[in-house]
Amino acid sequence: MPTNQKKTQVTAAPERRRELLATAAEVFASQGYNATTVRRIADEAGLLAGSLYYHFDSKESMLDEILSTFLNELWEGYDAVLAAQLGPRETIEALVTESFREIDRHRAAVAIYQKESRHLAAQPRFHYLADSQQKFEKAWLGTLERGVAARVFRADLDIRLTYRFVRDTVWVAASWYRPGGLHSPEEIARQYLSMVLDGIAVRA
């Protein structure tokens, strides 16, 4: 990822840096990236606007670090699932569970990604967003195709439609999920998978 932090930014306390990024992520998620000013982030963080530049050279740098951190962690989990060579159904179950865990860890970043990634991906600095999307699509479509070929999933399954349904219904959870709620990410994933894979109607 692009790195253009100043020397003072590198030596800033990591804990404070994470706190500022978490604050910026919440503001970006609620206000939108273009509508958010450095002053607004600083106000939410209890800083003067100029003090924020001690840690980051621009709001673009903050957004870059928020999104790249989220995607790097997502792919650590996804790559481990894919490398495990599980069956198609088990792979889908593991990918969905990992997705909800990432929503738990990076809810605001997921919301930003959903709202902003399409136009950000056209910028050279954020081209990794398009690369990640292609990799994401390949992983999911490949798993669904493998399941159809193995007769684990229905032969008449529309692979691309199924992929879009699963993708959208998983990640939209970032709009309502709150960490520390009644259900853990794993429990939400279990309930979700029960509906997606087994349906909601009582079997005769």
Short mmCIF file of C-alpha atoms in Angstrom, two decimals:
data_model
loop_
_atom_site.label_atom_id
_atom_site.label_comp_id
_atom_site.label_asym_id
_atom_site.label_seq_id
_atom_site.Cartn_x
_atom_site.Cartn_y
_atom_site.Cartn_z
CA MET A 1 0.00 0.00 0.00
CA PRO A 2 1.17 3.59 -0.50
CA THR A 3 3.23 4.88 2.40
CA ASN A 4 3.91 8.57 2.69
CA GLN A 5 3.77 9.20 6.43
CA LYS A 6 6.05 11.79 7.93
CA LYS A 7 8.68 10.80 10.46
CA THR A 8 6.58 12.15 13.34
CA GLN A 9 3.71 9.96 12.18
CA VAL A 10 5.81 6.82 12.37
CA THR A 11 6.89 7.57 15.94
CA ALA A 12 3.38 8.36 17.20
CA ALA A 13 1.98 6.01 19.85
CA PRO A 14 0.32 3.04 18.10
CA GLU A 15 -2.58 3.01 20.56
CA ARG A 16 -3.39 6.66 19.92
CA ARG A 17 -3.08 6.11 16.19
CA ARG A 18 -5.60 3.25 16.34
CA GLU A 19 -7.98 5.39 18.40
CA LEU A 20 -7.81 8.19 15.83
CA LEU A 21 -8.39 5.78 12.96
CA ALA A 22 -11.39 4.28 14.76
CA THR A 23 -12.82 7.78 15.25
CA ALA A 24 -12.19 8.70 11.60
CA ALA A 25 -13.79 5.45 10.43
CA GLU A 26 -16.97 6.18 12.37
CA VAL A 27 -17.15 9.71 10.95
CA PHE A 28 -16.47 8.55 7.38
CA ALA A 29 -19.11 5.84 7.75
CA SER A 30 -21.79 8.20 9.02
CA GLN A 31 -20.97 11.38 7.08
CA GLY A 32 -19.44 10.04 3.87
CA TYR A 33 -15.81 10.50 2.89
CA ASN A 34 -16.22 13.59 0.70
CA ALA A 35 -18.42 15.36 3.25
CA THR A 36 -15.99 14.72 6.11
CA THR A 37 -13.41 17.36 6.95
CA VAL A 38 -10.21 16.96 8.92
CA ARG A 39 -11.65 19.46 11.40
CA ARG A 40 -14.70 17.22 11.97
CA ILE A 41 -12.48 14.21 12.68
CA ALA A 42 -10.31 16.28 15.00
CA ASP A 43 -13.38 17.59 16.85
CA GLU A 44 -14.65 14.04 17.38
CA ALA A 45 -11.19 13.00 18.60
CA GLY A 46 -10.90 16.00 20.95
CA LEU A 47 -7.98 17.53 19.04
CA LEU A 48 -7.23 20.73 17.23
CA ALA A 49 -7.34 20.18 13.47
CA GLY A 50 -3.64 20.94 13.15
CA SER A 51 -2.76 18.33 15.76
CA LEU A 52 -4.24 15.58 13.61
CA TYR A 53 -1.51 16.18 11.03
CA TYR A 54 1.04 15.02 13.60
CA HIS A 55 -0.32 11.51 13.02
CA PHE A 56 -1.59 11.63 9.40
CA ASP A 57 -0.73 13.82 6.45
CA SER A 58 -4.29 13.86 5.06
CA LYS A 59 -7.74 12.38 5.45
CA GLU A 60 -6.93 10.29 2.36
CA SER A 61 -4.10 8.65 4.29
CA MET A 62 -6.48 7.88 7.11
CA LEU A 63 -9.00 6.32 4.75
CA ASP A 64 -6.27 4.30 3.03
CA GLU A 65 -5.08 2.85 6.33
CA ILE A 66 -8.64 2.08 7.50
CA LEU A 67 -9.54 0.19 4.32
CA SER A 68 -6.21 -1.57 3.80
CA THR A 69 -6.14 -2.76 7.42
CA PHE A 70 -9.64 -4.17 7.09
CA LEU A 71 -8.91 -5.92 3.78
CA ASN A 72 -5.57 -7.31 4.95
CA GLU A 73 -7.25 -8.90 7.97
CA LEU A 74 -10.15 -10.15 5.85
CA TRP A 75 -7.80 -11.89 3.45
CA GLU A 76 -5.74 -13.43 6.24
CA GLY A 77 -8.93 -15.17 7.34
CA TYR A 78 -10.20 -15.96 3.85
CA ASP A 79 -6.85 -17.31 2.65
CA ALA A 80 -6.67 -19.62 5.67
CA VAL A 81 -10.16 -20.94 4.87
CA LEU A 82 -9.35 -21.49 1.20
CA ALA A 83 -6.02 -23.15 2.02
CA ALA A 84 -7.77 -25.64 4.32
CA GLN A 85 -9.29 -27.37 1.26
CA LEU A 86 -12.63 -27.97 2.92
CA GLY A 87 -15.68 -29.26 1.08
CA PRO A 88 -17.79 -26.66 -0.78
CA ARG A 89 -20.47 -26.35 1.89
CA GLU A 90 -17.90 -26.19 4.69
CA THR A 91 -15.98 -23.54 2.77
CA ILE A 92 -19.09 -21.40 2.37
CA GLU A 93 -19.84 -21.82 6.08
CA ALA A 94 -16.29 -20.81 7.03
CA LEU A 95 -16.24 -17.81 4.67
CA VAL A 96 -19.56 -16.53 5.99
CA THR A 97 -18.40 -16.95 9.59
CA GLU A 98 -15.14 -15.14 8.84
CA SER A 99 -17.11 -12.34 7.16
CA PHE A 100 -19.23 -11.75 10.26
CA ARG A 101 -16.12 -11.78 12.41
CA GLU A 102 -14.67 -9.02 10.22
CA ILE A 103 -17.89 -7.03 10.50
CA ASP A 104 -17.52 -7.37 14.28
CA ARG A 105 -13.92 -6.12 14.14
CA HIS A 106 -14.28 -3.49 11.40
CA ARG A 107 -17.95 -2.51 11.18
CA ALA A 108 -17.28 1.10 10.19
CA ALA A 109 -14.65 0.11 7.62
CA VAL A 110 -17.11 -2.33 6.03
CA ALA A 111 -19.73 0.43 5.82
CA ILE A 112 -17.18 2.76 4.20
CA TYR A 113 -16.13 0.05 1.75
CA GLN A 114 -19.73 -0.50 0.68
CA LYS A 115 -20.42 3.19 0.15
CA GLU A 116 -17.12 4.41 -1.27
CA SER A 117 -15.20 1.57 -2.93
CA ARG A 118 -16.67 1.91 -6.42
CA HIS A 119 -15.46 5.44 -7.03
CA LEU A 120 -12.32 5.11 -4.89
CA ALA A 121 -11.12 2.10 -6.90
CA ALA A 122 -10.69 4.36 -9.93
CA GLN A 123 -7.94 6.27 -8.08
CA PRO A 124 -4.39 4.85 -8.32
CA ARG A 125 -3.91 4.92 -4.55
CA PHE A 126 -6.99 2.75 -4.01
CA HIS A 127 -6.64 0.40 -6.95
CA TYR A 128 -6.17 -2.47 -4.48
CA LEU A 129 -9.93 -2.21 -3.80
CA ALA A 130 -10.68 -3.44 -7.34
CA ASP A 131 -8.04 -6.16 -7.04
CA SER A 132 -9.58 -7.35 -3.78
CA GLN A 133 -13.06 -7.37 -5.27
CA GLN A 134 -11.92 -9.56 -8.17
CA LYS A 135 -10.19 -11.95 -5.78
CA PHE A 136 -13.28 -12.02 -3.55
CA GLU A 137 -15.56 -12.82 -6.48
CA LYS A 138 -13.25 -15.56 -7.73
CA ALA A 139 -13.16 -17.24 -4.30
CA TRP A 140 -16.93 -17.26 -3.88
CA LEU A 141 -17.85 -18.19 -7.44
CA GLY A 142 -15.22 -20.92 -7.48
CA THR A 143 -16.58 -22.43 -4.28
CA LEU A 144 -20.17 -22.36 -5.54
CA GLU A 145 -19.16 -23.90 -8.88
CA ARG A 146 -17.27 -26.62 -7.02
CA GLY A 147 -20.35 -27.33 -4.95
CA VAL A 148 -22.57 -27.70 -8.00
CA ALA A 149 -20.03 -29.99 -9.69
CA ALA A 150 -19.85 -32.14 -6.55
CA ARG A 151 -23.67 -32.22 -6.31
CA VAL A 152 -23.51 -30.57 -2.91
CA PHE A 153 -25.51 -27.62 -4.29
CA ARG A 154 -28.44 -27.80 -6.71
CA ALA A 155 -27.63 -28.35 -10.37
CA ASP A 156 -30.02 -25.55 -11.41
CA LEU A 157 -28.33 -22.99 -9.14
CA ASP A 158 -27.61 -19.65 -10.79
CA ILE A 159 -24.04 -19.26 -9.54
CA ARG A 160 -23.65 -15.53 -10.08
CA LEU A 161 -27.07 -14.67 -8.67
CA THR A 162 -26.37 -16.81 -5.62
CA TYR A 163 -23.00 -15.13 -5.14
CA ARG A 164 -24.56 -11.66 -5.27
CA PHE A 165 -27.31 -12.66 -2.85
CA VAL A 166 -24.88 -14.12 -0.33
CA ARG A 167 -22.43 -11.22 -0.69
CA ASP A 168 -25.02 -8.50 -0.28
CA THR A 169 -26.96 -10.11 2.55
CA VAL A 170 -23.80 -10.78 4.55
CA TRP A 171 -22.14 -7.40 4.24
CA VAL A 172 -25.30 -5.32 4.67
CA ALA A 173 -25.18 -6.50 8.29
CA ALA A 174 -22.63 -3.73 8.88
CA SER A 175 -25.54 -1.27 8.76
CA TRP A 176 -27.24 -2.78 11.84
CA TYR A 177 -24.65 -4.90 13.64
CA ARG A 178 -23.15 -3.49 16.83
CA PRO A 179 -20.21 -5.19 18.57
CA GLY A 180 -21.04 -6.50 22.01
CA GLY A 181 -24.69 -7.11 21.18
CA LEU A 182 -26.92 -10.00 22.14
CA HIS A 183 -25.48 -12.39 19.55
CA SER A 184 -21.84 -13.14 18.76
CA PRO A 185 -20.62 -13.00 15.15
CA GLU A 186 -20.44 -16.79 15.15
CA GLU A 187 -24.06 -17.13 16.31
CA ILE A 188 -25.28 -14.67 13.68
CA ALA A 189 -23.33 -16.60 11.05
CA ARG A 190 -24.88 -19.87 12.22
CA GLN A 191 -28.42 -18.48 11.99
CA TYR A 192 -27.70 -16.89 8.64
CA LEU A 193 -26.23 -20.08 7.21
CA SER A 194 -29.22 -22.07 8.42
CA MET A 195 -31.50 -19.78 6.40
CA VAL A 196 -29.30 -19.64 3.30
CA LEU A 197 -28.34 -23.28 3.09
CA ASP A 198 -31.43 -24.97 4.54
CA GLY A 199 -34.19 -22.44 3.94
CA ILE A 200 -36.77 -21.11 6.37
CA ALA A 201 -39.73 -23.36 5.52
CA VAL A 202 -40.50 -26.44 7.58
CA ARG A 203 -39.67 -29.56 5.57
CA ALA A 204 -42.48 -31.99 4.92
#
